[in-house]
Structure formats: structure tokens, C-alpha cells
């Protein structure tokens, strides 16, 4: 299983960026998909998660500005980031809890390679 993220880059304060992540490989089902971020010198933190039933969870710092969505048919998750703030600058990591076999109920967490978001005027 691989998670491939794209869409990072430079955004202006008050501007927008959109991140996307696609899960590929041996996938039976994906329970949870989402995004974490890690700024230099800080711990990795939750940004947003979405379940296969479209229940969402957001960090307080991004509520009302970021929107997470997923396409179950394509095994993708997206993060629309609006009203960017300098404190949003970080490496953003795609995360998914994936069941790889119909013969086992076991699910495993997978991480993608980070995509860098910079916020600067």
C-alpha cells in the first residue's frame, strides 16, 4: 500500500491551497483517511480525519477554514485549505487506516510522504 500526496506549495496569508492523496495497492477497504502536519521543531499533530461514513474531525486551529473530503471509489482524500495563516506552514502527511484483505478484519495505519506547505506573502 502506498499513499501519494500532492498539492503542497506556497500559499499567501488569506489564500487557499488544496492537498490530495491517493491510496494505491492491495486495498480491501479504507476505514479512515486524513491529514497530519508537522512544523519544524514541533510534534506531528492531527489536522483532519474523515471516516468511510463521512464523519469528520478537525483540529480546533483549522475548523471553519479547512475542509476534508474523500472519494471512496477512487481511494482519495483531499484537504481544501482556505484563509491560510503563517502557522499553517508545515509538512502535511496523508494518513489512512486500511484493511488489505477480505479474509482478515485487521486494519493497519499507513503514512504518506509529507508534502510541504509554506505560507508567506
PDB file of C-alpha atoms in Angstrom:
ATOM      1  CA  UNK A   1       0.000   0.000   0.000  1.00  0.00           C
ATOM      2  CA  UNK A   2       1.222   3.477  -0.847  1.00  0.00           C
ATOM      3  CA  UNK A   3      -0.166   6.908  -0.130  1.00  0.00           C
ATOM      4  CA  UNK A   4       0.811   9.543  -2.658  1.00  0.00           C
ATOM      5  CA  UNK A   5       0.129  13.158  -1.775  1.00  0.00           C
ATOM      6  CA  UNK A   6       0.266  16.201  -3.969  1.00  0.00           C
ATOM      7  CA  UNK A   7      -0.759  19.836  -3.934  1.00  0.00           C
ATOM      8  CA  UNK A   8       1.599  21.427  -1.435  1.00  0.00           C
ATOM      9  CA  UNK A   9       3.459  24.581  -2.208  1.00  0.00           C
ATOM     10  CA  UNK A  10       3.444  28.269  -1.467  1.00  0.00           C
ATOM     11  CA  UNK A  11       0.270  29.966  -0.337  1.00  0.00           C
ATOM     12  CA  UNK A  12      -0.314  33.529   0.704  1.00  0.00           C
ATOM     13  CA  UNK A  13      -1.848  34.545   4.021  1.00  0.00           C
ATOM     14  CA  UNK A  14      -5.564  34.522   3.479  1.00  0.00           C
ATOM     15  CA  UNK A  15      -5.164  32.400   0.386  1.00  0.00           C
ATOM     16  CA  UNK A  16      -6.003  28.809  -0.433  1.00  0.00           C
ATOM     17  CA  UNK A  17      -4.308  25.549  -1.234  1.00  0.00           C
ATOM     18  CA  UNK A  18      -5.680  22.101  -1.898  1.00  0.00           C
ATOM     19  CA  UNK A  19      -3.960  18.865  -0.960  1.00  0.00           C
ATOM     20  CA  UNK A  20      -4.869  15.494  -2.373  1.00  0.00           C
ATOM     21  CA  UNK A  21      -3.780  11.980  -1.515  1.00  0.00           C
ATOM     22  CA  UNK A  22      -4.376   8.717  -3.322  1.00  0.00           C
ATOM     23  CA  UNK A  23      -4.054   5.284  -1.776  1.00  0.00           C
ATOM     24  CA  UNK A  24      -2.918   2.508  -4.083  1.00  0.00           C
ATOM     25  CA  UNK A  25      -2.015  -1.130  -3.736  1.00  0.00           C
ATOM     26  CA  UNK A  26      -3.742  -4.041  -2.089  1.00  0.00           C
ATOM     27  CA  UNK A  27      -6.785  -2.348  -0.595  1.00  0.00           C
ATOM     28  CA  UNK A  28      -9.977  -4.036   0.507  1.00  0.00           C
ATOM     29  CA  UNK A  29     -11.396  -1.054   2.365  1.00  0.00           C
ATOM     30  CA  UNK A  30     -10.283   2.194   3.930  1.00  0.00           C
ATOM     31  CA  UNK A  31     -11.718   2.991   7.329  1.00  0.00           C
ATOM     32  CA  UNK A  32     -10.230   6.399   7.989  1.00  0.00           C
ATOM     33  CA  UNK A  33      -8.305   8.857   5.849  1.00  0.00           C
ATOM     34  CA  UNK A  34      -6.865  12.137   6.874  1.00  0.00           C
ATOM     35  CA  UNK A  35      -4.053  14.588   7.311  1.00  0.00           C
ATOM     36  CA  UNK A  36      -1.500  15.361   9.971  1.00  0.00           C
ATOM     37  CA  UNK A  37       1.088  18.103   9.914  1.00  0.00           C
ATOM     38  CA  UNK A  38       4.442  18.746  11.478  1.00  0.00           C
ATOM     39  CA  UNK A  39       6.191  22.076  11.672  1.00  0.00           C
ATOM     40  CA  UNK A  40       9.941  22.322  12.353  1.00  0.00           C
ATOM     41  CA  UNK A  41      10.683  21.674  15.997  1.00  0.00           C
ATOM     42  CA  UNK A  42       7.137  20.613  16.762  1.00  0.00           C
ATOM     43  CA  UNK A  43       5.329  17.329  17.170  1.00  0.00           C
ATOM     44  CA  UNK A  44       3.156  15.914  14.452  1.00  0.00           C
ATOM     45  CA  UNK A  45      -0.443  16.945  15.013  1.00  0.00           C
ATOM     46  CA  UNK A  46      -3.827  15.991  13.679  1.00  0.00           C
ATOM     47  CA  UNK A  47      -5.312  18.318  11.080  1.00  0.00           C
ATOM     48  CA  UNK A  48      -8.414  16.467   9.916  1.00  0.00           C
ATOM     49  CA  UNK A  49      -9.811  12.963   9.584  1.00  0.00           C
ATOM     50  CA  UNK A  50     -12.753  11.513   7.703  1.00  0.00           C
ATOM     51  CA  UNK A  51     -14.301   8.087   8.137  1.00  0.00           C
ATOM     52  CA  UNK A  52     -15.788   5.874   5.469  1.00  0.00           C
ATOM     53  CA  UNK A  53     -19.139   7.129   6.687  1.00  0.00           C
ATOM     54  CA  UNK A  54     -18.055  10.743   6.099  1.00  0.00           C
ATOM     55  CA  UNK A  55     -17.779  11.625   9.769  1.00  0.00           C
ATOM     56  CA  UNK A  56     -15.178  14.352  10.071  1.00  0.00           C
ATOM     57  CA  UNK A  57     -12.846  15.516  12.821  1.00  0.00           C
ATOM     58  CA  UNK A  58     -10.885  18.744  12.733  1.00  0.00           C
ATOM     59  CA  UNK A  59      -8.222  20.326  14.859  1.00  0.00           C
ATOM     60  CA  UNK A  60      -9.603  23.419  16.564  1.00  0.00           C
ATOM     61  CA  UNK A  61      -6.996  25.535  14.810  1.00  0.00           C
ATOM     62  CA  UNK A  62      -8.376  24.719  11.348  1.00  0.00           C
ATOM     63  CA  UNK A  63     -12.120  24.497  11.992  1.00  0.00           C
ATOM     64  CA  UNK A  64     -14.047  26.730   9.648  1.00  0.00           C
ATOM     65  CA  UNK A  65     -11.064  27.159   7.336  1.00  0.00           C
ATOM     66  CA  UNK A  66     -10.160  23.645   6.193  1.00  0.00           C
ATOM     67  CA  UNK A  67     -12.470  21.071   4.653  1.00  0.00           C
ATOM     68  CA  UNK A  68     -11.667  17.401   4.275  1.00  0.00           C
ATOM     69  CA  UNK A  69     -13.382  15.186   1.746  1.00  0.00           C
ATOM     70  CA  UNK A  70     -12.896  11.739   0.258  1.00  0.00           C
ATOM     71  CA  UNK A  71     -13.801   9.761  -2.819  1.00  0.00           C
ATOM     72  CA  UNK A  72     -14.297   6.177  -1.766  1.00  0.00           C
ATOM     73  CA  UNK A  73     -14.430   4.912  -5.327  1.00  0.00           C
ATOM     74  CA  UNK A  74     -11.002   6.378  -6.075  1.00  0.00           C
ATOM     75  CA  UNK A  75      -9.457   5.868  -2.607  1.00  0.00           C
ATOM     76  CA  UNK A  76      -8.558   9.518  -2.394  1.00  0.00           C
ATOM     77  CA  UNK A  77      -8.758  12.167   0.281  1.00  0.00           C
ATOM     78  CA  UNK A  78      -8.491  15.909  -0.201  1.00  0.00           C
ATOM     79  CA  UNK A  79      -7.940  18.848   2.084  1.00  0.00           C
ATOM     80  CA  UNK A  80      -9.175  22.252   0.986  1.00  0.00           C
ATOM     81  CA  UNK A  81      -7.284  24.859   2.971  1.00  0.00           C
ATOM     82  CA  UNK A  82      -8.737  28.358   2.953  1.00  0.00           C
ATOM     83  CA  UNK A  83      -7.769  31.516   4.789  1.00  0.00           C
ATOM     84  CA  UNK A  84      -4.238  30.268   5.240  1.00  0.00           C
ATOM     85  CA  UNK A  85      -2.261  31.541   8.187  1.00  0.00           C
ATOM     86  CA  UNK A  86       1.517  31.535   8.700  1.00  0.00           C
ATOM     87  CA  UNK A  87       1.056  28.947  11.437  1.00  0.00           C
ATOM     88  CA  UNK A  88      -0.367  26.524   8.858  1.00  0.00           C
ATOM     89  CA  UNK A  89       3.073  26.179   7.321  1.00  0.00           C
ATOM     90  CA  UNK A  90       4.274  22.621   7.860  1.00  0.00           C
ATOM     91  CA  UNK A  91       4.878  19.290   6.251  1.00  0.00           C
ATOM     92  CA  UNK A  92       1.487  17.703   5.681  1.00  0.00           C
ATOM     93  CA  UNK A  93       1.218  13.932   5.883  1.00  0.00           C
ATOM     94  CA  UNK A  94      -1.552  11.815   4.470  1.00  0.00           C
ATOM     95  CA  UNK A  95      -2.749   9.014   6.752  1.00  0.00           C
ATOM     96  CA  UNK A  96      -5.081   6.105   6.181  1.00  0.00           C
ATOM     97  CA  UNK A  97      -6.286   3.087   8.115  1.00  0.00           C
ATOM     98  CA  UNK A  98      -6.610   0.337   5.560  1.00  0.00           C
ATOM     99  CA  UNK A  99      -7.914  -3.182   5.524  1.00  0.00           C
ATOM    100  CA  UNK A 100      -5.924  -5.021   2.904  1.00  0.00           C
ATOM    101  CA  UNK A 101      -7.707  -8.368   2.810  1.00  0.00           C
ATOM    102  CA  UNK A 102     -11.275  -9.564   2.841  1.00  0.00           C
ATOM    103  CA  UNK A 103     -10.068 -12.652   4.670  1.00  0.00           C
ATOM    104  CA  UNK A 104      -8.840 -10.703   7.687  1.00  0.00           C
ATOM    105  CA  UNK A 105     -10.545  -7.966   9.680  1.00  0.00           C
ATOM    106  CA  UNK A 106      -7.196  -6.466  10.594  1.00  0.00           C
ATOM    107  CA  UNK A 107      -6.597  -2.836   9.590  1.00  0.00           C
ATOM    108  CA  UNK A 108      -3.265  -1.046   9.551  1.00  0.00           C
ATOM    109  CA  UNK A 109      -2.296   2.620   9.593  1.00  0.00           C
ATOM    110  CA  UNK A 110      -0.240   3.904   6.666  1.00  0.00           C
ATOM    111  CA  UNK A 111       1.564   7.181   6.187  1.00  0.00           C
ATOM    112  CA  UNK A 112       2.391   9.017   3.021  1.00  0.00           C
ATOM    113  CA  UNK A 113       5.493  11.063   2.350  1.00  0.00           C
ATOM    114  CA  UNK A 114       4.941  14.622   3.501  1.00  0.00           C
ATOM    115  CA  UNK A 115       4.108  17.465   1.196  1.00  0.00           C
ATOM    116  CA  UNK A 116       5.358  20.893   2.204  1.00  0.00           C
ATOM    117  CA  UNK A 117       3.035  23.835   2.691  1.00  0.00           C
ATOM    118  CA  UNK A 118       4.607  27.278   3.002  1.00  0.00           C
ATOM    119  CA  UNK A 119       2.573  30.353   3.859  1.00  0.00           C
ATOM    120  CA  UNK A 120       4.191  33.654   3.057  1.00  0.00           C
ATOM    121  CA  UNK A 121       3.452  36.931   1.327  1.00  0.00           C
TER     122      UNK A 121
END
